[in-house]
């Protein structure tokens, strides 16, 4: 099934050309473009993690979305800029220029159809800047085009209440949160006998730098981890995954309704 977790009635690729032509109020229809990755996620998770998570979360959100909010999800862009993982098998990466151009062409295509609200929903931590650049450039080309460069984890959710402080700060790849979500979404694809706990070496005391904070340094995964895991996958459980999934889905359903109402300030 092409739609995966997305409710079929919300899957853009299941519409016909005639149905798209005659959609009412296309300028306020929200289109979601998942932007993911195919990359290593340690010895216990498949390389499809980022794609599965963004589609699973959006599918659960769209199931919660009121039927009077017009929103469709496009098929995912599965390949992303994943060169931080290139020393690990399974990583399929494109460069930044290629991904920007692909997102730009998607934006031009939906604009040409008459749609004026497009959200890039990114699920890979290695490419938020690319998504932001593509959205800003499309907006500069078309002043009546509203674009949203978004990250799947940034909606209000209960991760802070469910994860240990160290995991919240350092569990950035294949750790407790991603592993738990995969236990909820694709349990048969989680190799639970291979769960890993591995954190990066600490920086010298008093350093202002961090992995992904306000003052980051450029790193590759093999700088930080032998296993490819950055975090504690052993803390993941199916129950934790179910709670995270429901929380993220609620946050996304609320956000999508706001995207529908949104108008650029004047």
Coordinates of C-alpha atoms in Angstrom, one line a residue:
X1 CA 0.0 0.0 0.0
X2 CA 1.6 3.3 -1.1
X3 CA -0.1 5.3 1.6
X4 CA 1.5 3.4 4.5
X5 CA 0.2 5.0 7.7
X6 CA -1.5 7.9 6.0
X7 CA -5.3 7.7 5.8
X8 CA -6.0 6.9 2.2
X9 CA -8.4 9.9 1.9
X10 CA -5.6 12.2 2.9
X11 CA -2.9 10.7 0.5
X12 CA -2.4 13.2 -2.3
X13 CA -1.1 10.5 -4.7
X14 CA -4.4 8.8 -4.6
X15 CA -6.2 11.8 -6.2
X16 CA -6.8 11.9 -9.9
X17 CA -5.8 14.9 -12.0
X18 CA -9.5 15.8 -12.4
X19 CA -10.1 15.7 -8.7
X20 CA -7.0 18.0 -8.1
X21 CA -8.2 20.4 -10.7
X22 CA -11.6 20.8 -9.0
X23 CA -10.6 20.8 -5.4
X24 CA -12.3 23.8 -3.7
X25 CA -10.3 26.6 -2.1
X26 CA -6.9 25.2 -3.2
X27 CA -5.2 28.3 -1.8
X28 CA -6.0 27.2 1.7
X29 CA -5.4 23.4 1.3
X30 CA -2.4 22.4 3.3
X31 CA 0.0 20.1 1.5
X32 CA 2.6 18.1 3.6
X33 CA 5.8 17.0 2.0
X34 CA 7.7 14.5 4.2
X35 CA 11.5 14.9 3.9
X36 CA 13.3 12.0 5.4
X37 CA 16.5 9.9 5.0
X38 CA 17.7 6.4 4.4
X39 CA 20.7 5.9 6.7
X40 CA 22.2 3.7 9.3
X41 CA 20.6 3.6 12.7
X42 CA 22.9 1.2 14.6
X43 CA 22.7 -2.5 14.8
X44 CA 19.1 -2.7 16.0
X45 CA 17.1 -0.5 13.7
X46 CA 16.5 -0.6 9.9
X47 CA 17.8 2.2 7.7
X48 CA 14.3 3.4 7.0
X49 CA 13.8 4.9 10.5
X50 CA 13.5 8.6 9.5
X51 CA 11.0 7.7 6.7
X52 CA 9.0 5.5 8.9
X53 CA 8.8 8.0 11.8
X54 CA 7.7 10.9 9.7
X55 CA 5.0 8.9 7.9
X56 CA 3.8 7.2 11.0
X57 CA 3.5 10.5 13.0
X58 CA 1.8 12.3 10.1
X59 CA -0.5 9.3 9.6
X60 CA -1.6 9.3 13.2
X61 CA -2.0 13.1 13.2
X62 CA -4.1 13.1 10.1
X63 CA -6.3 10.5 11.7
X64 CA -6.9 13.0 14.5
X65 CA -7.4 16.0 12.2
X66 CA -11.0 17.3 11.9
X67 CA -12.5 16.4 8.5
X68 CA -13.2 20.0 7.7
X69 CA -9.5 20.9 7.7
X70 CA -8.3 20.3 4.1
X71 CA -4.9 18.6 4.1
X72 CA -3.1 16.0 2.0
X73 CA 0.2 14.3 2.4
X74 CA 2.5 13.8 -0.6
X75 CA 4.6 10.7 -1.0
X76 CA 7.8 11.0 1.1
X77 CA 11.2 12.1 -0.2
X78 CA 13.1 9.2 1.3
X79 CA 16.7 10.1 0.4
X80 CA 18.3 13.0 2.3
X81 CA 21.6 14.6 3.1
X82 CA 23.1 11.9 5.3
X83 CA 26.8 12.3 4.8
X84 CA 27.5 12.3 8.5
X85 CA 26.8 8.6 8.4
X86 CA 28.8 7.7 5.3
X87 CA 31.3 5.4 7.1
X88 CA 28.4 3.1 8.1
X89 CA 26.8 0.6 5.7
X90 CA 23.2 1.3 4.5
X91 CA 23.5 5.1 4.2
X92 CA 22.2 6.5 0.9
X93 CA 23.0 10.2 0.8
X94 CA 22.4 13.0 -1.7
X95 CA 24.3 16.4 -1.5
X96 CA 22.7 19.6 -0.3
X97 CA 22.4 21.1 -3.8
X98 CA 20.5 18.1 -5.1
X99 CA 18.1 18.1 -2.1
X100 CA 17.5 21.8 -2.4
X101 CA 16.8 21.5 -6.1
X102 CA 14.4 18.6 -5.5
X103 CA 12.4 20.5 -2.9
X104 CA 12.4 23.5 -5.1
X105 CA 10.9 21.5 -8.0
X106 CA 8.3 20.0 -5.8
X107 CA 7.3 23.5 -4.6
X108 CA 7.1 24.7 -8.2
X109 CA 4.9 21.8 -9.1
X110 CA 2.3 22.3 -6.4
X111 CA 2.3 26.0 -6.9
X112 CA 1.6 25.4 -10.6
X113 CA -1.4 23.3 -9.6
X114 CA -2.9 26.2 -7.7
X115 CA -1.9 25.3 -4.1
X116 CA -0.5 28.0 -1.9
X117 CA 0.4 26.3 1.4
X118 CA 3.2 23.7 1.5
X119 CA 4.9 22.3 4.6
X120 CA 8.2 20.5 4.3
X121 CA 8.1 18.1 7.2
X122 CA 11.6 17.0 7.9
X123 CA 12.5 14.0 10.1
X124 CA 16.3 13.9 9.7
X125 CA 18.5 16.0 12.0
X126 CA 21.2 16.5 9.4
X127 CA 19.2 18.7 7.0
X128 CA 16.9 21.3 8.7
X129 CA 19.0 24.1 7.2
X130 CA 18.4 22.7 3.7
X131 CA 14.7 22.6 4.2
X132 CA 14.7 26.2 5.5
X133 CA 16.7 27.4 2.5
X134 CA 14.4 25.7 0.0
X135 CA 11.3 27.1 1.7
X136 CA 12.7 30.6 1.8
X137 CA 13.8 30.5 -1.8
X138 CA 10.3 29.3 -3.0
X139 CA 8.7 32.1 -1.0
X140 CA 11.0 34.7 -2.6
X141 CA 10.0 33.4 -6.0
X142 CA 6.2 33.6 -5.3
X143 CA 4.9 36.2 -2.9
X144 CA 1.5 34.5 -2.6
X145 CA 3.1 31.2 -1.6
X146 CA 3.3 30.2 2.1
X147 CA 5.8 27.6 3.0
X148 CA 6.6 26.0 6.4
X149 CA 10.1 24.4 7.0
X150 CA 9.2 22.1 9.9
X151 CA 10.8 19.4 12.0
X152 CA 8.8 16.4 13.0
X153 CA 10.0 16.5 16.6
X154 CA 9.4 20.2 17.2
X155 CA 5.7 20.2 17.9
X156 CA 4.6 20.2 21.5
X157 CA 5.1 16.7 22.9
X158 CA 5.7 14.8 26.1
X159 CA 9.3 13.6 25.4
X160 CA 10.7 15.8 28.2
X161 CA 8.5 14.1 30.7
X162 CA 9.2 10.6 29.4
X163 CA 13.0 10.6 28.8
X164 CA 15.9 11.0 31.1
X165 CA 17.7 14.3 31.0
X166 CA 20.9 12.9 29.6
X167 CA 18.9 11.2 26.8
X168 CA 17.0 14.4 26.1
X169 CA 20.3 16.2 25.6
X170 CA 22.5 13.5 23.9
X171 CA 20.1 10.9 22.6
X172 CA 20.1 12.3 19.1
X173 CA 20.4 9.2 16.9
X174 CA 18.9 5.7 17.3
X175 CA 18.5 6.2 21.0
X176 CA 15.5 5.8 23.3
X177 CA 13.0 8.0 21.4
X178 CA 13.6 6.7 17.9
X179 CA 13.8 3.1 19.0
X180 CA 10.6 3.4 21.0
X181 CA 8.7 5.0 18.1
X182 CA 9.9 2.1 15.9
X183 CA 8.7 -0.4 18.5
X184 CA 5.3 1.3 18.2
X185 CA 5.3 1.6 14.4
X186 CA 7.3 -1.3 13.0
X187 CA 7.9 -3.7 16.0
X188 CA 8.8 -6.6 13.7
X189 CA 11.7 -4.5 12.3
X190 CA 13.4 -3.7 15.6
X191 CA 16.2 -6.1 16.6
X192 CA 15.5 -6.0 20.3
X193 CA 18.4 -8.3 21.1
X194 CA 20.9 -5.8 19.7
X195 CA 20.0 -2.6 21.6
X196 CA 22.9 -0.4 22.2
X197 CA 23.7 2.4 24.8
X198 CA 26.5 4.7 23.6
X199 CA 27.0 8.4 24.3
X200 CA 29.6 10.6 22.7
X201 CA 32.8 11.5 24.7
X202 CA 32.2 14.5 26.8
X203 CA 33.7 17.9 25.8
X204 CA 36.2 19.5 28.2
X205 CA 34.5 21.1 31.2
X206 CA 33.3 24.6 30.7
X207 CA 33.0 24.3 26.9
X208 CA 30.3 26.4 25.3
X209 CA 30.1 24.1 22.3
X210 CA 27.6 21.3 21.8
X211 CA 26.4 18.8 19.2
X212 CA 23.2 20.5 18.1
X213 CA 22.8 23.6 20.3
X214 CA 23.3 27.3 19.7
X215 CA 27.0 26.9 19.3
X216 CA 27.6 23.5 17.5
X217 CA 30.7 22.0 16.0
X218 CA 30.7 20.0 12.7
X219 CA 30.9 16.3 13.5
X220 CA 30.5 13.0 11.7
X221 CA 28.9 10.1 13.4
X222 CA 32.1 8.0 13.5
X223 CA 33.7 10.8 15.5
X224 CA 31.2 10.1 18.3
X225 CA 30.1 6.5 18.1
X226 CA 31.6 3.1 17.2
X227 CA 28.1 1.5 16.9
X228 CA 26.4 4.3 15.0
X229 CA 24.1 4.9 18.0
X230 CA 24.1 8.2 19.9
X231 CA 21.9 7.6 22.9
X232 CA 20.4 4.8 25.0
X233 CA 18.3 2.4 22.9
X234 CA 18.1 0.1 25.9
X235 CA 15.7 2.5 27.6
X236 CA 13.1 2.1 24.8
X237 CA 9.9 0.2 25.3
X238 CA 6.7 -0.2 23.2
X239 CA 4.7 1.6 25.8
X240 CA 7.1 4.6 25.6
X241 CA 6.8 4.5 21.8
X242 CA 3.0 4.5 22.0
X243 CA 3.0 7.5 24.4
X244 CA 5.5 9.5 22.2
X245 CA 3.5 8.7 19.0
X246 CA 0.2 9.8 20.4
X247 CA 1.8 13.0 21.8
X248 CA 3.5 13.9 18.5
X249 CA 0.3 13.1 16.6
X250 CA -1.7 15.4 18.8
X251 CA 0.8 18.2 18.4
X252 CA 0.8 17.8 14.6
X253 CA -3.0 17.7 14.3
X254 CA -3.1 21.0 16.2
X255 CA -0.3 22.5 14.1
X256 CA -1.9 21.4 10.8
X257 CA -5.1 23.2 11.7
X258 CA -3.1 26.3 12.5
X259 CA -1.3 26.1 9.1
X260 CA -4.8 26.0 7.5
X261 CA -5.7 29.2 9.3
X262 CA -2.4 30.9 8.9
X263 CA -2.1 34.2 7.0
X264 CA 1.1 36.2 6.5
X265 CA 1.2 39.2 8.7
X266 CA 0.8 42.5 6.9

